[in-house]
Amino acid sequence: MKCFVITKKHIIIASCLVVALTLSIIGATQTFAQSNRKLPIYCVETEKKQIAISFDAAWGADDTDTLISILKEHEVPATFFVVGAWVDKYPEEVKRLSDAGHQVQNHSNTHPNMPRLSNAQMCDELKSCNDKIEKVTGKRPTLFRPPYGDYNNATIENTESMGMKCIQWDVDSLDWKDSATPDTIYQKVTSKVKNGSIVLFHNDAEHTPEALPHILKTLKEQGYEFVFISDLIHKENYEIKHDGTQCKIS
């Protein structure tokens, strides 16, 4: 009868095999999870030099008329994602934005972290905000931007179930930071914009009105055309890459 002697070498080989098998399982699990992960639209793959300017509106409204004036001077259409509570507080500002030719879209009703909500609560956030915007502007939103940029699969699924698209951004002005200055905002935006970019600003950030004219002028000089997000994105026959880039499927 043969005796099998377990040596240190055998233990090392077995340990390596266990580690390799574990890593393989983890890798397969992560790949599966990633393949089933839903993504919002961060930007659009396009050969056209088109970009979209967007503003999130959730708190103050002191700069509304200034922003409207700047956008009008530079002939730039913008997409404003507004919170329902903001509509309650500033209905006249919402109407002025719409009357000035800008699109007013959904940024939730109370600005919650969407992944923390149930499906019913998510849908209520979307519907309530849509109802308020439509009552003031006469137009029902077709786009939704999750507060804090925070989302999960359910957020996107519930958004799509209401016939809406979930929108993020690929260029962040970081205009909300205490350290922001007109120059840092300008540099953040102009250094990162590319064809199909969606740029994020905030309607009540301290230095945005000062930075915005220079940004718009520079981007126009670089040949960019400004369009609404709803005109930039594809409505059907598309896929979204792992980095959130929306691509047309021919």
mmCIF file of C-alpha atoms in Angstrom:
data_model
loop_
_atom_site.group_PDB
_atom_site.id
_atom_site.type_symbol
_atom_site.label_atom_id
_atom_site.label_comp_id
_atom_site.label_asym_id
_atom_site.label_seq_id
_atom_site.Cartn_x
_atom_site.Cartn_y
_atom_site.Cartn_z
ATOM 1 C CA MET A 1 0.000 0.000 0.000
ATOM 2 C CA LYS A 2 1.350 3.366 -1.096
ATOM 3 C CA CYS A 3 1.400 6.320 1.246
ATOM 4 C CA PHE A 4 0.914 9.793 -0.150
ATOM 5 C CA VAL A 5 3.099 12.285 1.621
ATOM 6 C CA ILE A 6 1.896 15.889 1.580
ATOM 7 C CA THR A 7 4.876 18.116 1.177
ATOM 8 C CA LYS A 8 5.268 21.872 1.434
ATOM 9 C CA LYS A 9 5.341 21.971 -2.354
ATOM 10 C CA HIS A 10 1.954 20.244 -2.549
ATOM 11 C CA ILE A 11 0.487 22.730 -0.073
ATOM 12 C CA ILE A 12 1.782 25.692 -2.088
ATOM 13 C CA ILE A 13 0.384 24.287 -5.350
ATOM 14 C CA ALA A 14 -2.991 23.578 -3.747
ATOM 15 C CA SER A 15 -3.090 27.064 -2.251
ATOM 16 C CA CYS A 16 -2.327 28.614 -5.637
ATOM 17 C CA LEU A 17 -5.090 26.576 -7.244
ATOM 18 C CA VAL A 18 -7.582 27.708 -4.585
ATOM 19 C CA VAL A 19 -6.596 31.359 -5.047
ATOM 20 C CA ALA A 20 -6.821 31.064 -8.836
ATOM 21 C CA LEU A 21 -10.242 29.412 -8.614
ATOM 22 C CA THR A 22 -11.469 32.087 -6.171
ATOM 23 C CA LEU A 23 -10.252 34.912 -8.392
ATOM 24 C CA SER A 24 -11.860 33.248 -11.403
ATOM 25 C CA ILE A 25 -15.211 33.049 -9.604
ATOM 26 C CA ILE A 26 -14.944 36.665 -8.425
ATOM 27 C CA GLY A 27 -14.036 37.799 -11.928
ATOM 28 C CA ALA A 28 -16.944 35.929 -13.476
ATOM 29 C CA THR A 29 -19.314 37.334 -10.853
ATOM 30 C CA GLN A 30 -18.118 40.893 -11.475
ATOM 31 C CA THR A 31 -18.385 40.442 -15.236
ATOM 32 C CA PHE A 32 -21.932 39.144 -14.856
ATOM 33 C CA ALA A 33 -22.848 42.035 -12.546
ATOM 34 C CA GLN A 34 -21.358 44.590 -14.919
ATOM 35 C CA SER A 35 -23.117 43.074 -17.911
ATOM 36 C CA ASN A 36 -26.444 43.439 -16.076
ATOM 37 C CA ARG A 37 -25.757 46.915 -14.756
ATOM 38 C CA LYS A 38 -27.872 49.611 -16.365
ATOM 39 C CA LEU A 39 -26.378 53.024 -17.101
ATOM 40 C CA PRO A 40 -27.799 56.490 -17.700
ATOM 41 C CA ILE A 41 -26.653 58.527 -20.711
ATOM 42 C CA TYR A 42 -23.486 60.470 -19.860
ATOM 43 C CA CYS A 43 -22.651 61.665 -23.370
ATOM 44 C CA VAL A 44 -23.286 60.775 -26.996
ATOM 45 C CA GLU A 45 -20.937 59.344 -29.594
ATOM 46 C CA THR A 46 -21.202 61.611 -32.625
ATOM 47 C CA GLU A 47 -19.056 63.070 -35.376
ATOM 48 C CA LYS A 48 -21.023 66.309 -35.154
ATOM 49 C CA LYS A 49 -19.533 69.105 -33.055
ATOM 50 C CA GLN A 50 -22.634 69.277 -30.916
ATOM 51 C CA ILE A 51 -22.811 69.640 -27.137
ATOM 52 C CA ALA A 52 -25.538 70.269 -24.577
ATOM 53 C CA ILE A 53 -25.485 72.724 -21.681
ATOM 54 C CA SER A 54 -27.472 71.789 -18.574
ATOM 55 C CA PHE A 55 -28.245 73.323 -15.189
ATOM 56 C CA ASP A 56 -29.528 71.655 -12.032
ATOM 57 C CA ALA A 57 -31.956 73.776 -10.010
ATOM 58 C CA ALA A 58 -32.775 72.693 -6.475
ATOM 59 C CA TRP A 59 -32.256 75.643 -4.131
ATOM 60 C CA GLY A 60 -31.961 79.385 -4.833
ATOM 61 C CA ALA A 61 -33.128 81.295 -7.896
ATOM 62 C CA ASP A 62 -31.396 84.676 -7.678
ATOM 63 C CA ASP A 63 -29.480 84.193 -10.941
ATOM 64 C CA THR A 64 -32.374 83.045 -13.121
ATOM 65 C CA ASP A 65 -32.759 86.278 -15.095
ATOM 66 C CA THR A 66 -28.989 86.671 -15.427
ATOM 67 C CA LEU A 67 -28.615 83.169 -16.851
ATOM 68 C CA ILE A 68 -31.505 83.725 -19.253
ATOM 69 C CA SER A 69 -29.864 86.959 -20.416
ATOM 70 C CA ILE A 70 -26.448 85.335 -20.937
ATOM 71 C CA LEU A 71 -27.897 82.373 -22.822
ATOM 72 C CA LYS A 72 -29.956 84.712 -25.008
ATOM 73 C CA GLU A 73 -26.944 86.903 -25.804
ATOM 74 C CA HIS A 74 -24.953 83.887 -26.961
ATOM 75 C CA GLU A 75 -27.960 82.190 -28.592
ATOM 76 C CA VAL A 76 -27.517 79.027 -26.557
ATOM 77 C CA PRO A 77 -30.418 76.693 -25.678
ATOM 78 C CA ALA A 78 -30.086 75.015 -22.289
ATOM 79 C CA THR A 79 -31.721 72.182 -20.398
ATOM 80 C CA PHE A 80 -32.736 72.956 -16.801
ATOM 81 C CA PHE A 81 -33.308 69.989 -14.491
ATOM 82 C CA VAL A 82 -35.527 71.289 -11.714
ATOM 83 C CA VAL A 83 -36.745 69.791 -8.446
ATOM 84 C CA GLY A 84 -40.493 69.766 -7.811
ATOM 85 C CA ALA A 85 -40.038 71.623 -4.528
ATOM 86 C CA TRP A 86 -38.154 74.306 -6.494
ATOM 87 C CA VAL A 87 -41.111 74.587 -8.865
ATOM 88 C CA ASP A 88 -43.403 75.068 -5.845
ATOM 89 C CA LYS A 89 -41.187 77.851 -4.534
ATOM 90 C CA TYR A 90 -40.297 79.552 -7.812
ATOM 91 C CA PRO A 91 -43.069 78.940 -10.364
ATOM 92 C CA GLU A 92 -42.462 82.293 -12.071
ATOM 93 C CA GLU A 93 -38.784 81.455 -12.609
ATOM 94 C CA VAL A 94 -39.758 78.105 -14.113
ATOM 95 C CA LYS A 95 -42.173 79.827 -16.462
ATOM 96 C CA ARG A 96 -39.560 82.414 -17.463
ATOM 97 C CA LEU A 97 -37.077 79.672 -18.308
ATOM 98 C CA SER A 98 -39.639 77.908 -20.467
ATOM 99 C CA ASP A 99 -40.875 81.120 -22.091
ATOM 100 C CA ALA A 100 -37.266 82.020 -22.931
ATOM 101 C CA GLY A 101 -37.099 78.859 -25.026
ATOM 102 C CA HIS A 102 -35.200 76.572 -22.651
ATOM 103 C CA GLN A 103 -36.256 73.055 -21.737
ATOM 104 C CA VAL A 104 -37.372 72.338 -18.174
ATOM 105 C CA GLN A 105 -36.805 68.720 -17.203
ATOM 106 C CA ASN A 106 -37.178 66.489 -14.135
ATOM 107 C CA HIS A 107 -34.697 66.416 -11.231
ATOM 108 C CA SER A 108 -37.066 64.579 -8.805
ATOM 109 C CA ASN A 109 -39.694 66.062 -6.513
ATOM 110 C CA THR A 110 -37.788 66.269 -3.210
ATOM 111 C CA HIS A 111 -34.138 65.645 -4.216
ATOM 112 C CA PRO A 112 -33.662 62.247 -2.504
ATOM 113 C CA ASN A 113 -31.057 59.553 -3.060
ATOM 114 C CA MET A 114 -33.081 57.512 -5.523
ATOM 115 C CA PRO A 115 -31.518 54.074 -4.804
ATOM 116 C CA ARG A 116 -32.783 54.328 -1.224
ATOM 117 C CA LEU A 117 -36.391 54.488 -2.400
ATOM 118 C CA SER A 118 -38.854 51.762 -3.267
ATOM 119 C CA ASN A 119 -40.130 51.460 -6.829
ATOM 120 C CA ALA A 120 -43.388 53.129 -5.826
ATOM 121 C CA GLN A 121 -41.541 56.018 -4.183
ATOM 122 C CA MET A 122 -39.309 56.486 -7.222
ATOM 123 C CA CYS A 123 -42.278 56.666 -9.548
ATOM 124 C CA ASP A 124 -44.007 59.129 -7.235
ATOM 125 C CA GLU A 125 -40.911 61.364 -7.244
ATOM 126 C CA LEU A 126 -40.900 61.380 -11.036
ATOM 127 C CA LYS A 127 -44.628 61.806 -11.535
ATOM 128 C CA SER A 128 -45.046 64.540 -8.931
ATOM 129 C CA CYS A 129 -42.250 66.611 -10.452
ATOM 130 C CA ASN A 130 -43.549 66.026 -13.985
ATOM 131 C CA ASP A 131 -47.021 67.164 -12.947
ATOM 132 C CA LYS A 132 -45.706 70.366 -11.392
ATOM 133 C CA ILE A 133 -43.546 71.251 -14.384
ATOM 134 C CA GLU A 134 -46.338 70.547 -16.840
ATOM 135 C CA LYS A 135 -48.773 72.677 -14.844
ATOM 136 C CA VAL A 136 -46.434 75.691 -15.088
ATOM 137 C CA THR A 137 -44.953 75.230 -18.575
ATOM 138 C CA GLY A 138 -47.610 73.219 -20.388
ATOM 139 C CA LYS A 139 -44.910 70.720 -21.361
ATOM 140 C CA ARG A 140 -44.313 67.327 -19.778
ATOM 141 C CA PRO A 141 -40.666 66.377 -19.160
ATOM 142 C CA THR A 142 -39.065 63.526 -21.083
ATOM 143 C CA LEU A 143 -35.716 63.495 -19.265
ATOM 144 C CA PHE A 144 -34.726 62.767 -15.671
ATOM 145 C CA ARG A 145 -31.478 63.516 -13.850
ATOM 146 C CA PRO A 146 -31.070 61.673 -10.524
ATOM 147 C CA PRO A 147 -30.146 63.896 -7.566
ATOM 148 C CA TYR A 148 -26.470 63.672 -6.598
ATOM 149 C CA GLY A 149 -25.916 61.627 -9.765
ATOM 150 C CA ASP A 150 -26.943 58.645 -7.625
ATOM 151 C CA TYR A 151 -28.751 55.769 -9.348
ATOM 152 C CA ASN A 152 -29.193 52.015 -9.561
ATOM 153 C CA ASN A 153 -30.893 49.680 -12.029
ATOM 154 C CA ALA A 154 -34.294 50.361 -10.489
ATOM 155 C CA THR A 155 -33.831 54.110 -10.978
ATOM 156 C CA ILE A 156 -33.274 53.650 -14.695
ATOM 157 C CA GLU A 157 -35.982 51.013 -15.080
ATOM 158 C CA ASN A 158 -38.591 53.175 -13.362
ATOM 159 C CA THR A 159 -37.543 56.206 -15.399
ATOM 160 C CA GLU A 160 -37.862 54.261 -18.641
ATOM 161 C CA SER A 161 -41.204 52.779 -17.567
ATOM 162 C CA MET A 162 -42.544 56.347 -17.589
ATOM 163 C CA GLY A 163 -41.279 56.948 -21.120
ATOM 164 C CA MET A 164 -38.310 59.033 -19.965
ATOM 165 C CA LYS A 165 -34.550 58.855 -20.422
ATOM 166 C CA CYS A 166 -32.120 58.971 -17.478
ATOM 167 C CA ILE A 167 -29.411 61.599 -18.023
ATOM 168 C CA GLN A 168 -26.049 62.244 -16.359
ATOM 169 C CA TRP A 169 -23.107 64.315 -17.634
ATOM 170 C CA ASP A 170 -19.524 63.812 -18.758
ATOM 171 C CA VAL A 171 -18.273 67.364 -18.103
ATOM 172 C CA ASP A 172 -18.695 68.701 -14.562
ATOM 173 C CA SER A 173 -18.021 72.404 -14.031
ATOM 174 C CA LEU A 174 -17.756 71.818 -10.254
ATOM 175 C CA ASP A 175 -19.202 75.313 -9.922
ATOM 176 C CA TRP A 176 -20.822 74.370 -6.586
ATOM 177 C CA LYS A 177 -17.527 73.926 -4.751
ATOM 178 C CA ASP A 178 -16.352 76.538 -2.244
ATOM 179 C CA SER A 179 -13.006 76.556 -4.037
ATOM 180 C CA ALA A 180 -14.578 77.306 -7.409
ATOM 181 C CA THR A 181 -13.629 80.509 -9.203
ATOM 182 C CA PRO A 182 -14.621 81.820 -12.643
ATOM 183 C CA ASP A 183 -11.270 80.613 -13.958
ATOM 184 C CA THR A 184 -11.453 77.100 -12.468
ATOM 185 C CA ILE A 185 -14.986 76.694 -13.851
ATOM 186 C CA TYR A 186 -13.811 77.859 -17.258
ATOM 187 C CA GLN A 187 -10.844 75.477 -17.245
ATOM 188 C CA LYS A 188 -12.890 72.489 -16.031
ATOM 189 C CA VAL A 189 -15.372 72.859 -18.865
ATOM 190 C CA THR A 190 -13.297 73.963 -21.845
ATOM 191 C CA SER A 191 -10.544 71.409 -21.200
ATOM 192 C CA LYS A 192 -12.908 68.426 -21.194
ATOM 193 C CA VAL A 193 -15.633 69.165 -23.727
ATOM 194 C CA LYS A 194 -15.764 66.929 -26.794
ATOM 195 C CA ASN A 195 -18.312 66.053 -29.460
ATOM 196 C CA GLY A 196 -21.502 64.826 -27.777
ATOM 197 C CA SER A 197 -20.668 66.163 -24.310
ATOM 198 C CA ILE A 198 -23.301 67.002 -21.716
ATOM 199 C CA VAL A 199 -22.064 69.803 -19.446
ATOM 200 C CA LEU A 200 -23.272 70.259 -15.875
ATOM 201 C CA PHE A 201 -23.737 73.643 -14.190
ATOM 202 C CA HIS A 202 -25.893 74.742 -11.253
ATOM 203 C CA ASN A 203 -28.376 77.581 -11.501
ATOM 204 C CA ASP A 204 -27.428 79.202 -8.197
ATOM 205 C CA ALA A 205 -23.648 78.688 -8.005
ATOM 206 C CA GLU A 206 -21.802 81.854 -7.025
ATOM 207 C CA HIS A 207 -19.377 82.197 -9.924
ATOM 208 C CA THR A 208 -21.278 80.550 -12.793
ATOM 209 C CA PRO A 209 -22.774 83.791 -14.196
ATOM 210 C CA GLU A 210 -19.281 85.260 -14.389
ATOM 211 C CA ALA A 211 -17.703 82.182 -15.987
ATOM 212 C CA LEU A 212 -20.480 81.268 -18.397
ATOM 213 C CA PRO A 213 -20.074 84.002 -21.074
ATOM 214 C CA HIS A 214 -16.370 83.223 -21.521
ATOM 215 C CA ILE A 215 -17.086 79.494 -21.723
ATOM 216 C CA LEU A 216 -19.825 79.865 -24.327
ATOM 217 C CA LYS A 217 -17.744 82.265 -26.414
ATOM 218 C CA THR A 218 -14.715 79.948 -26.384
ATOM 219 C CA LEU A 219 -16.715 76.840 -27.279
ATOM 220 C CA LYS A 220 -18.456 78.661 -30.128
ATOM 221 C CA GLU A 221 -15.082 79.795 -31.440
ATOM 222 C CA GLN A 222 -13.998 76.152 -31.366
ATOM 223 C CA GLY A 223 -16.890 75.330 -33.658
ATOM 224 C CA TYR A 224 -19.310 73.713 -31.234
ATOM 225 C CA GLU A 225 -23.057 73.896 -31.777
ATOM 226 C CA PHE A 226 -25.264 73.996 -28.695
ATOM 227 C CA VAL A 227 -28.382 71.815 -28.665
ATOM 228 C CA PHE A 228 -30.904 70.523 -26.147
ATOM 229 C CA ILE A 229 -30.055 67.206 -24.526
ATOM 230 C CA SER A 230 -33.287 65.837 -26.000
ATOM 231 C CA ASP A 231 -31.956 66.660 -29.479
ATOM 232 C CA LEU A 232 -28.456 65.354 -28.778
ATOM 233 C CA ILE A 233 -29.439 61.867 -27.610
ATOM 234 C CA HIS A 234 -30.746 58.971 -29.684
ATOM 235 C CA LYS A 235 -34.351 58.015 -28.959
ATOM 236 C CA GLU A 236 -34.134 54.433 -30.242
ATOM 237 C CA ASN A 237 -31.767 51.865 -31.757
ATOM 238 C CA TYR A 238 -28.898 52.621 -29.424
ATOM 239 C CA GLU A 239 -26.642 51.053 -26.839
ATOM 240 C CA ILE A 240 -24.795 52.527 -23.876
ATOM 241 C CA LYS A 241 -21.128 51.675 -23.445
ATOM 242 C CA HIS A 242 -19.511 50.862 -20.096
ATOM 243 C CA ASP A 243 -18.544 54.527 -19.637
ATOM 244 C CA GLY A 244 -22.061 55.827 -20.256
ATOM 245 C CA THR A 245 -21.527 56.876 -23.876
ATOM 246 C CA GLN A 246 -24.677 56.436 -25.933
ATOM 247 C CA CYS A 247 -24.003 54.985 -29.402
ATOM 248 C CA LYS A 248 -26.307 54.571 -32.356
ATOM 249 C CA ILE A 249 -26.855 51.012 -33.576
ATOM 250 C CA SER A 250 -27.047 50.924 -37.353
#
